[in-house]
CSV table of C-alpha atoms in Angstrom, one decimal:
chain,number,residue,atom,x,y,z
A,27,MET,CA,29.9,-22.3,-6.4
A,28,LYS,CA,28.4,-20.7,-9.0
A,29,GLY,CA,25.5,-23.3,-9.0
A,30,HIS,CA,25.0,-22.1,-4.8
A,31,THR,CA,25.3,-18.6,-5.8
A,32,ASN,CA,22.4,-19.3,-8.3
A,33,LEU,CA,20.0,-20.7,-6.1
A,34,SER,CA,20.8,-18.3,-3.3
A,35,HIS,CA,19.9,-15.7,-5.8
A,36,PHE,CA,16.9,-16.7,-6.8
A,37,GLY,CA,15.8,-17.6,-3.3
A,38,GLN,CA,15.7,-14.0,-2.2
A,39,HIS,CA,13.4,-13.6,-5.1
A,40,SER,CA,11.1,-16.5,-5.6
A,41,SER,CA,8.5,-15.2,-2.9
A,42,ALA,CA,8.1,-12.0,-5.2
A,43,VAL,CA,7.5,-14.8,-8.1
A,44,VAL,CA,5.1,-17.2,-6.5
A,45,LEU,CA,3.1,-13.9,-5.3
A,46,SER,CA,3.0,-12.5,-8.4
A,47,LEU,CA,1.9,-15.8,-10.0
A,48,VAL,CA,-0.9,-16.1,-7.2
A,49,VAL,CA,-1.9,-12.5,-8.1
A,50,ALA,CA,-2.7,-12.8,-11.8
A,51,ALA,CA,-4.1,-16.4,-11.2
A,52,ILE,CA,-7.0,-14.3,-8.8
A,53,ALA,CA,-7.1,-12.2,-12.2
A,54,LEU,CA,-7.8,-14.9,-14.4
A,55,VAL,CA,-10.2,-16.9,-12.3
A,56,THR,CA,-12.0,-13.9,-11.7
A,57,THR,CA,-12.1,-13.1,-15.5
A,58,LEU,CA,-13.1,-16.9,-16.4
A,59,VAL,CA,-16.3,-16.6,-13.8
A,60,GLY,CA,-17.4,-13.5,-15.6
A,61,ASP,CA,-19.6,-12.2,-12.5
A,62,GLU,CA,-19.4,-8.5,-12.2
A,63,ALA,CA,-19.9,-8.3,-8.6
A,64,ILE,CA,-16.6,-10.4,-8.0
A,65,ALA,CA,-14.8,-8.7,-10.5
A,66,THR,CA,-15.6,-5.5,-9.1
A,67,SER,CA,-14.4,-6.8,-5.2
A,68,VAL,CA,-11.4,-8.4,-7.0
A,69,THR,CA,-10.6,-5.1,-8.1
A,70,GLU,CA,-10.8,-3.3,-4.9
A,71,MET,CA,-8.9,-6.4,-3.4
A,72,LEU,CA,-5.8,-5.8,-6.0
A,73,ILE,CA,-5.9,-1.5,-5.3
A,74,ARG,CA,-5.9,-2.1,-2.0
A,75,MET,CA,-2.9,-5.0,-2.0
A,76,THR,CA,-1.0,-2.2,-3.9
A,77,LEU,CA,-1.6,0.3,-1.0
A,78,VAL,CA,-1.1,-2.1,1.7
A,79,VAL,CA,2.6,-3.5,0.1
A,80,GLY,CA,3.3,0.5,-0.2
A,81,LEU,CA,2.8,0.3,3.5
A,82,TYR,CA,4.8,-2.7,4.1
A,83,ILE,CA,7.9,-1.0,1.9
A,84,PHE,CA,8.4,1.6,5.1
A,85,ILE,CA,6.7,-0.3,8.1
A,86,GLY,CA,8.1,-3.8,7.6
A,87,ASN,CA,11.5,-2.6,6.8
A,88,SER,CA,11.8,0.1,9.6
A,89,GLY,CA,9.7,-1.2,12.2
A,90,ILE,CA,8.1,2.5,12.2
A,91,THR,CA,4.1,2.7,11.8
A,92,SER,CA,3.5,5.1,9.6
A,93,PHE,CA,-0.7,6.3,9.8
A,94,GLY,CA,-0.3,9.0,7.0
A,95,HIS,CA,0.4,6.6,3.8
A,96,VAL,CA,-3.1,6.9,2.6
A,97,ALA,CA,-2.5,10.6,2.2
A,98,PHE,CA,0.1,10.0,-0.1
A,99,SER,CA,-2.9,7.7,-2.1
A,100,CYS,CA,-4.9,10.6,-1.8
A,101,LEU,CA,-2.5,12.6,-3.4
A,102,GLY,CA,-1.7,10.2,-6.4
A,103,ALA,CA,-5.4,9.7,-6.8
A,104,TYR,CA,-6.1,13.4,-7.2
A,105,ALA,CA,-2.9,13.7,-9.3
A,106,VAL,CA,-4.9,11.1,-11.8
A,107,GLY,CA,-8.5,12.9,-11.2
A,108,TRP,CA,-6.5,16.6,-12.0
A,109,ALA,CA,-4.8,15.0,-15.4
A,110,THR,CA,-8.0,12.8,-16.8
A,111,ALA,CA,-11.5,14.3,-15.6
A,112,GLU,CA,-13.4,16.1,-18.3
A,113,PRO,CA,-11.6,19.6,-19.1
A,114,MET,CA,-15.1,21.1,-19.0
A,115,PHE,CA,-15.4,20.0,-15.4
A,116,LYS,CA,-12.3,21.0,-14.6
A,117,GLN,CA,-12.6,24.2,-16.2
A,118,ILE,CA,-16.2,25.0,-13.9
A,119,MET,CA,-15.5,23.2,-11.3
A,120,LEU,CA,-11.8,23.6,-10.5
A,121,SER,CA,-10.4,26.9,-11.7
A,122,GLY,CA,-7.7,27.0,-9.0
A,123,LEU,CA,-5.8,24.5,-11.8
A,124,PRO,CA,-2.5,25.5,-13.9
A,125,THR,CA,-4.4,26.0,-17.2
A,126,PHE,CA,-1.9,22.8,-18.9
A,127,LEU,CA,-4.1,20.8,-16.5
A,128,GLN,CA,-7.6,22.1,-16.7
A,129,GLU,CA,-7.7,22.2,-20.5
A,130,ASN,CA,-6.2,19.3,-20.9
A,131,GLN,CA,-7.0,15.4,-20.6
A,132,TYR,CA,-4.0,13.2,-20.6
A,133,PRO,CA,-3.6,9.8,-21.2
A,134,PHE,CA,-3.8,6.8,-18.3
A,135,TRP,CA,0.3,5.8,-18.4
A,136,MET,CA,1.0,9.9,-18.2
A,137,ALA,CA,-1.5,10.2,-15.1
A,138,MET,CA,-0.5,7.0,-13.7
A,139,ILE,CA,3.7,8.4,-13.7
A,140,GLY,CA,2.0,11.8,-11.9
A,141,SER,CA,0.1,9.3,-9.2
A,142,ALA,CA,3.9,8.4,-8.3
A,143,LEU,CA,6.3,11.1,-8.6
A,144,LEU,CA,3.8,13.5,-6.6
A,145,PRO,CA,3.7,11.9,-3.5
A,146,ALA,CA,7.0,10.8,-3.9
A,147,VAL,CA,8.0,14.7,-3.8
A,148,VAL,CA,5.6,15.5,-1.0
A,149,ALA,CA,7.2,12.1,1.0
A,150,LEU,CA,10.5,13.8,0.3
A,151,LEU,CA,10.1,16.9,1.6
A,152,PHE,CA,8.2,16.2,4.6
A,153,GLY,CA,10.3,13.0,5.5
A,154,LEU,CA,13.5,15.4,5.6
A,155,ALA,CA,11.9,16.2,8.9
A,156,ILE,CA,10.1,13.1,10.0
A,157,MET,CA,12.9,10.6,9.3
A,158,ARG,CA,15.0,12.1,12.1
A,159,LEU,CA,12.9,11.1,14.9
A,160,ASN,CA,11.6,7.4,16.0
A,161,GLY,CA,9.0,5.3,17.6
A,162,ILE,CA,6.0,6.6,18.4
A,163,ALA,CA,7.2,10.4,18.0
A,164,ALA,CA,7.6,9.3,14.3
A,165,SER,CA,4.1,7.8,13.9
A,166,ILE,CA,2.3,10.9,15.3
A,167,ALA,CA,4.1,12.7,13.0
A,168,THR,CA,2.5,10.6,10.1
A,169,PHE,CA,-1.1,10.9,12.0
A,170,ALA,CA,-0.5,14.6,11.8
A,171,PHE,CA,0.4,14.6,7.9
A,172,LEU,CA,-2.5,12.5,7.1
A,173,ILE,CA,-4.8,15.2,9.1
A,174,ILE,CA,-3.2,18.1,7.4
A,175,VAL,CA,-3.8,16.5,3.6
A,176,ASN,CA,-7.5,15.6,4.5
A,177,SER,CA,-7.9,19.4,6.0
A,178,VAL,CA,-6.4,21.2,3.4
A,179,PHE,CA,-7.9,18.8,0.2
A,180,ALA,CA,-11.5,19.4,2.0
A,181,ASN,CA,-11.3,23.2,2.3
A,182,TRP,CA,-9.2,23.8,-1.1
A,183,ASP,CA,-12.3,23.8,-3.4
A,184,SER,CA,-10.8,25.5,-6.4
A,185,VAL,CA,-8.1,22.6,-6.9
A,186,THR,CA,-9.7,19.6,-5.1
A,187,ALA,CA,-13.6,19.8,-5.4
A,188,GLY,CA,-13.6,20.4,-1.7
A,189,VAL,CA,-16.5,18.1,0.0
A,190,SER,CA,-17.5,17.7,-3.3
A,191,SER,CA,-16.7,15.2,-5.9
A,192,ILE,CA,-14.4,15.5,-9.0
A,193,ILE,CA,-16.1,13.5,-11.8
A,194,GLY,CA,-16.0,12.6,-15.5
A,195,ILE,CA,-12.5,10.5,-14.9
A,196,PRO,CA,-12.4,7.7,-16.9
A,197,THR,CA,-13.2,4.2,-15.9
A,198,ILE,CA,-10.3,1.7,-17.3
A,199,VAL,CA,-9.3,0.1,-14.2
A,200,GLY,CA,-10.6,-3.5,-14.2
A,201,PRO,CA,-9.0,-7.0,-12.5
A,202,TRP,CA,-6.3,-7.0,-15.2
A,203,VAL,CA,-5.1,-3.1,-14.7
A,204,ALA,CA,-5.4,-3.8,-11.1
A,205,THR,CA,-3.3,-6.7,-11.3
A,206,GLY,CA,-0.2,-5.0,-13.1
A,207,GLY,CA,-0.4,-2.5,-10.1
A,208,ALA,CA,-0.4,-5.3,-7.5
A,209,ILE,CA,2.7,-6.7,-9.3
A,210,PHE,CA,4.1,-3.9,-10.1
A,211,ALA,CA,3.9,-3.4,-6.0
A,212,ILE,CA,5.2,-6.5,-5.1
A,213,LEU,CA,8.4,-6.3,-7.2
A,214,VAL,CA,9.2,-3.1,-6.2
A,215,ALA,CA,9.0,-3.9,-2.5
A,216,ASN,CA,11.0,-7.3,-2.9
A,217,LEU,CA,14.0,-5.4,-5.3
A,218,PHE,CA,13.9,-2.8,-2.2
A,219,GLN,CA,14.1,-5.2,0.7
A,220,THR,CA,17.0,-7.1,-1.3
A,221,SER,CA,19.1,-4.0,-1.9
A,222,ARG,CA,21.6,-2.4,0.0
A,223,PHE,CA,19.2,0.2,1.5
A,224,GLY,CA,16.6,-2.2,2.2
A,225,ILE,CA,19.7,-4.7,4.2
A,226,MET,CA,21.2,-1.1,6.0
A,227,LEU,CA,17.0,-0.3,6.9
A,228,ARG,CA,16.2,-3.9,8.6
A,229,ALA,CA,19.5,-3.1,10.4
A,230,CYS,CA,18.6,-0.2,12.0
A,231,ARG,CA,14.9,-1.5,12.8
A,232,ASP,CA,16.6,-4.4,14.5
A,233,ASP,CA,19.4,-2.4,16.1
A,234,GLU,CA,20.0,1.0,15.4
A,235,VAL,CA,22.8,1.9,18.1
A,236,ALA,CA,24.7,-0.7,16.2
A,237,ALA,CA,23.9,-0.2,13.0
A,238,LYS,CA,24.9,3.9,13.3
A,239,ALA,CA,28.2,2.1,14.5
A,240,SER,CA,28.6,-0.2,11.8
A,241,GLY,CA,28.1,3.1,9.7
A,242,VAL,CA,24.9,3.1,7.9
A,243,ARG,CA,22.8,6.7,7.6
A,244,VAL,CA,19.6,6.1,9.3
A,245,VAL,CA,18.0,9.1,8.4
A,246,ARG,CA,19.1,8.9,4.5
A,247,VAL,CA,17.6,4.8,4.2
A,248,ARG,CA,14.6,5.5,6.1
A,249,LEU,CA,14.0,8.6,3.5
A,250,THR,CA,14.5,6.2,0.9
A,251,ALA,CA,11.8,3.9,1.7
A,252,PHE,CA,9.3,6.4,3.1
A,253,VAL,CA,9.8,7.9,-0.3
A,254,LEU,CA,10.1,5.1,-2.4
A,255,SER,CA,6.5,3.7,-0.3
A,256,ALA,CA,4.6,6.6,-0.9
A,257,ALA,CA,5.1,6.8,-4.4
A,258,VAL,CA,3.9,3.2,-4.4
A,259,ALA,CA,0.7,4.1,-2.3
A,260,GLY,CA,0.2,6.9,-4.8
A,261,VAL,CA,0.0,4.4,-7.5
A,262,SER,CA,-2.9,2.7,-5.5
A,263,GLY,CA,-4.5,6.0,-5.3
A,264,GLY,CA,-4.5,6.4,-8.9
A,265,LEU,CA,-5.8,3.4,-9.7
A,266,TYR,CA,-8.7,3.7,-7.4
A,267,ALA,CA,-9.5,7.1,-9.2
A,268,GLN,CA,-9.7,5.4,-12.3
A,269,PHE,CA,-11.6,2.5,-11.0
A,270,LEU,CA,-14.4,4.5,-9.6
A,271,GLY,CA,-14.4,7.4,-12.0
A,272,ILE,CA,-14.9,10.1,-9.1
A,273,LEU,CA,-13.1,11.5,-6.3
A,274,ALA,CA,-14.1,12.3,-2.8
A,275,ILE,CA,-12.0,13.0,0.0
A,276,ASP,CA,-14.1,10.9,2.6
A,277,ALA,CA,-12.4,7.9,1.0
A,278,PHE,CA,-9.3,9.0,1.9
A,279,TYR,CA,-9.2,8.9,5.8
A,280,LEU,CA,-9.4,7.2,8.8
A,281,ASN,CA,-11.3,4.1,7.4
A,282,LEU,CA,-8.9,3.2,4.8
A,283,THR,CA,-6.2,4.2,6.9
A,284,PHE,CA,-7.6,1.3,9.6
A,285,ILE,CA,-8.2,-1.7,7.3
A,286,ALA,CA,-5.1,-0.8,5.2
A,287,LEU,CA,-2.9,-1.3,8.9
A,288,ALA,CA,-5.5,-4.1,9.9
A,289,MET,CA,-4.5,-5.8,6.7
A,290,LEU,CA,-0.7,-5.8,7.4
A,291,VAL,CA,-0.6,-6.6,10.7
A,292,VAL,CA,-3.5,-9.4,10.1
A,293,GLY,CA,-1.0,-10.9,7.5
A,294,GLY,CA,2.2,-10.1,9.1
A,295,VAL,CA,4.7,-7.0,9.3
A,296,GLY,CA,7.7,-8.5,8.7
A,297,SER,CA,7.3,-9.9,5.2
A,298,LEU,CA,6.1,-9.2,2.0
A,299,THR,CA,4.3,-12.7,1.9
A,300,GLY,CA,2.3,-11.2,4.9
A,301,ALA,CA,1.0,-8.3,3.4
A,302,VAL,CA,-0.3,-9.8,0.5
A,303,SER,CA,-1.8,-12.6,2.3
A,304,GLY,CA,-3.6,-10.3,4.8
A,305,VAL,CA,-5.0,-8.2,2.0
A,306,VAL,CA,-6.4,-11.4,0.9
A,307,VAL,CA,-7.3,-12.7,3.9
A,308,VAL,CA,-9.2,-9.5,5.8
A,309,THR,CA,-11.0,-8.9,2.1
A,310,VAL,CA,-12.6,-12.6,1.9
A,311,ILE,CA,-13.8,-11.9,5.8
A,312,VAL,CA,-15.3,-8.5,4.7
A,313,GLU,CA,-17.1,-10.0,2.3
A,314,VAL,CA,-18.5,-13.1,4.0
A,315,LEU,CA,-19.6,-10.6,6.5
A,316,ARG,CA,-21.0,-8.2,4.2
A,317,PHE,CA,-22.6,-11.0,2.4
A,318,LEU,CA,-23.8,-12.4,5.7
A,319,GLU,CA,-25.1,-8.7,6.9
A,320,ARG,CA,-27.1,-8.1,3.8
A,321,GLY,CA,-29.2,-11.7,4.3
A,322,PHE,CA,-29.9,-14.8,2.6
A,323,THR,CA,-32.6,-17.2,2.4
A,324,LEU,CA,-32.5,-21.1,3.5
A,325,GLY,CA,-35.3,-22.5,2.7
A,326,SER,CA,-38.5,-20.3,3.8
A,327,THR,CA,-36.4,-18.4,6.4
A,328,SER,CA,-34.6,-15.5,6.0
A,329,ILE,CA,-31.3,-15.0,7.7
A,330,ALA,CA,-29.1,-11.9,8.2
A,331,LEU,CA,-27.1,-10.4,10.8
A,332,PRO,CA,-27.8,-7.2,12.1
A,333,PRO,CA,-26.4,-3.9,11.3
A,334,GLY,CA,-22.5,-3.5,12.4
A,335,SER,CA,-22.1,-6.9,11.9
A,336,GLN,CA,-19.7,-6.5,9.9
A,337,GLU,CA,-17.3,-4.0,11.5
A,338,ILE,CA,-17.5,-6.3,15.1
A,339,GLY,CA,-16.9,-9.7,13.2
A,340,LEU,CA,-13.9,-8.0,11.6
A,341,GLY,CA,-12.6,-7.0,14.9
A,342,ILE,CA,-13.0,-10.2,16.4
A,343,ILE,CA,-11.8,-12.2,13.9
A,344,MET,CA,-8.7,-10.0,13.8
A,345,ALA,CA,-8.4,-10.3,17.4
A,346,LEU,CA,-8.5,-13.8,17.6
A,347,ILE,CA,-5.6,-14.2,14.7
A,348,LEU,CA,-3.2,-12.2,16.7
A,349,ILE,CA,-3.8,-13.9,19.7
A,350,PHE,CA,-2.7,-17.2,18.3
A,351,ARG,CA,-0.4,-15.8,15.6
A,352,PRO,CA,1.0,-12.5,17.0
A,353,ALA,CA,3.5,-12.4,14.4
A,354,GLY,CA,0.8,-12.5,11.7
A,355,ILE,CA,-0.4,-15.1,9.4
A,356,ALA,CA,3.1,-15.4,7.7
A,357,GLY,CA,4.8,-15.0,10.9
A,358,GLY,CA,7.4,-12.4,9.5
A,359,ARG,CA,8.4,-15.1,7.1
A,360,GLU,CA,8.8,-15.1,3.1
A,361,LEU,CA,6.7,-18.3,3.0
A,362,PHE,CA,8.2,-19.5,-0.6
A,363,ALA,CA,11.8,-18.3,-0.2
A,364,LEU,CA,14.2,-21.2,-1.1
A,365,THR,CA,16.8,-19.8,1.8
A,366,GLY,CA,17.2,-17.9,4.6
A,367,ARG,CA,14.0,-17.7,5.7
A,368,LYS,CA,14.4,-15.9,9.1
A,369,ARG,CA,16.1,-12.7,9.4
A,370,HIS,CA,19.3,-12.8,11.8
A,371,SER,CA,20.2,-9.0,12.8
A,372,GLU,CA,23.6,-10.2,13.3
A,373,LYS,CA,23.7,-11.0,10.0
A,374,LEU,CA,21.8,-7.8,8.5
A,375,LEU,CA,24.6,-5.6,10.7
A,376,ALA,CA,27.3,-7.8,9.0
A,377,ASP,CA,25.5,-7.2,5.7
A,378,ALA,CA,25.1,-3.2,6.8
A,379,SER,CA,28.5,-2.9,7.2
A,380,GLN,CA,29.8,-4.2,4.3
A,381,THR,CA,27.0,-2.5,1.7
A,382,ALA,CA,27.6,1.0,4.1
A,383,THR,CA,31.3,1.2,3.5
A,384,ALA,CA,30.7,0.2,-0.1
A,385,THR,CA,28.6,3.5,-0.6
A,386,HIS,CA,31.2,5.7,1.3
């Protein structure tokens, strides 16, 4: 009996372990290859993986589509920019910052803590209102939040530099640091989805009325996931800031929102495996199309796709994937789990009832 329990416990976490090992292997191969262009693409992919896994924590477990998580990534990026940019630049261009930020340059680890805390606090305040909403109303509210954050940051010149850029941020994020961020996100997502709150939230997603009848506090479990996912999204922004060394508000708006949601949907909204695999697949597709758009020489013939082919090709390939795999590449399953591959509403409701009783 004890052996069965241990196997079941390992089965819950085996997917996250394997995914983490795969991510580490990608970084190792990138390092061994030693190509700077490949290292740049892989680093960007892993940073986006952190964002998409953050999205999964909320969207995958709650069933509510959020268009606002890129705003949390933006908050995390600017938190790092404020903490790590050159003091001379901040005193001249960001005169509205508090003195402790203007006159100091904080280390990487302190800045990354800030990149998680600031989005989490904002998500808590904003989530208290919108987590009472359901379906499309909640989704539109998150989109409104994205617009608000973008408008404020684009016009608050003394704090964010407005439409100009924040420069002088140390560029210390490469493949291995980005790998650490991605693995951190994967482990946090796995711990949440196997926790009491994760079980209760998926029960709400599958049957909210039955979950409420079982004693689940819907707003509380949604808010917990919202805050946690915002913190992870913020970490992705912090990594991005220290990857490029420069921040511009345009980097955190509709384009990134679209690509992050596309990665999650292509991989499969219903599983952590889907979130990770979607990032890898979409990144490979984008890089191949980008290469073909730049063109190459075959013998004496130059071959290149016309401008705009990258976006058109990505849209077509995404549509084909979703036509033949409506639930995404992973099909809503944790492909590496040893047990419990499918999530059944009845079991979730039973588990939710037990956990809700335990928390009262």
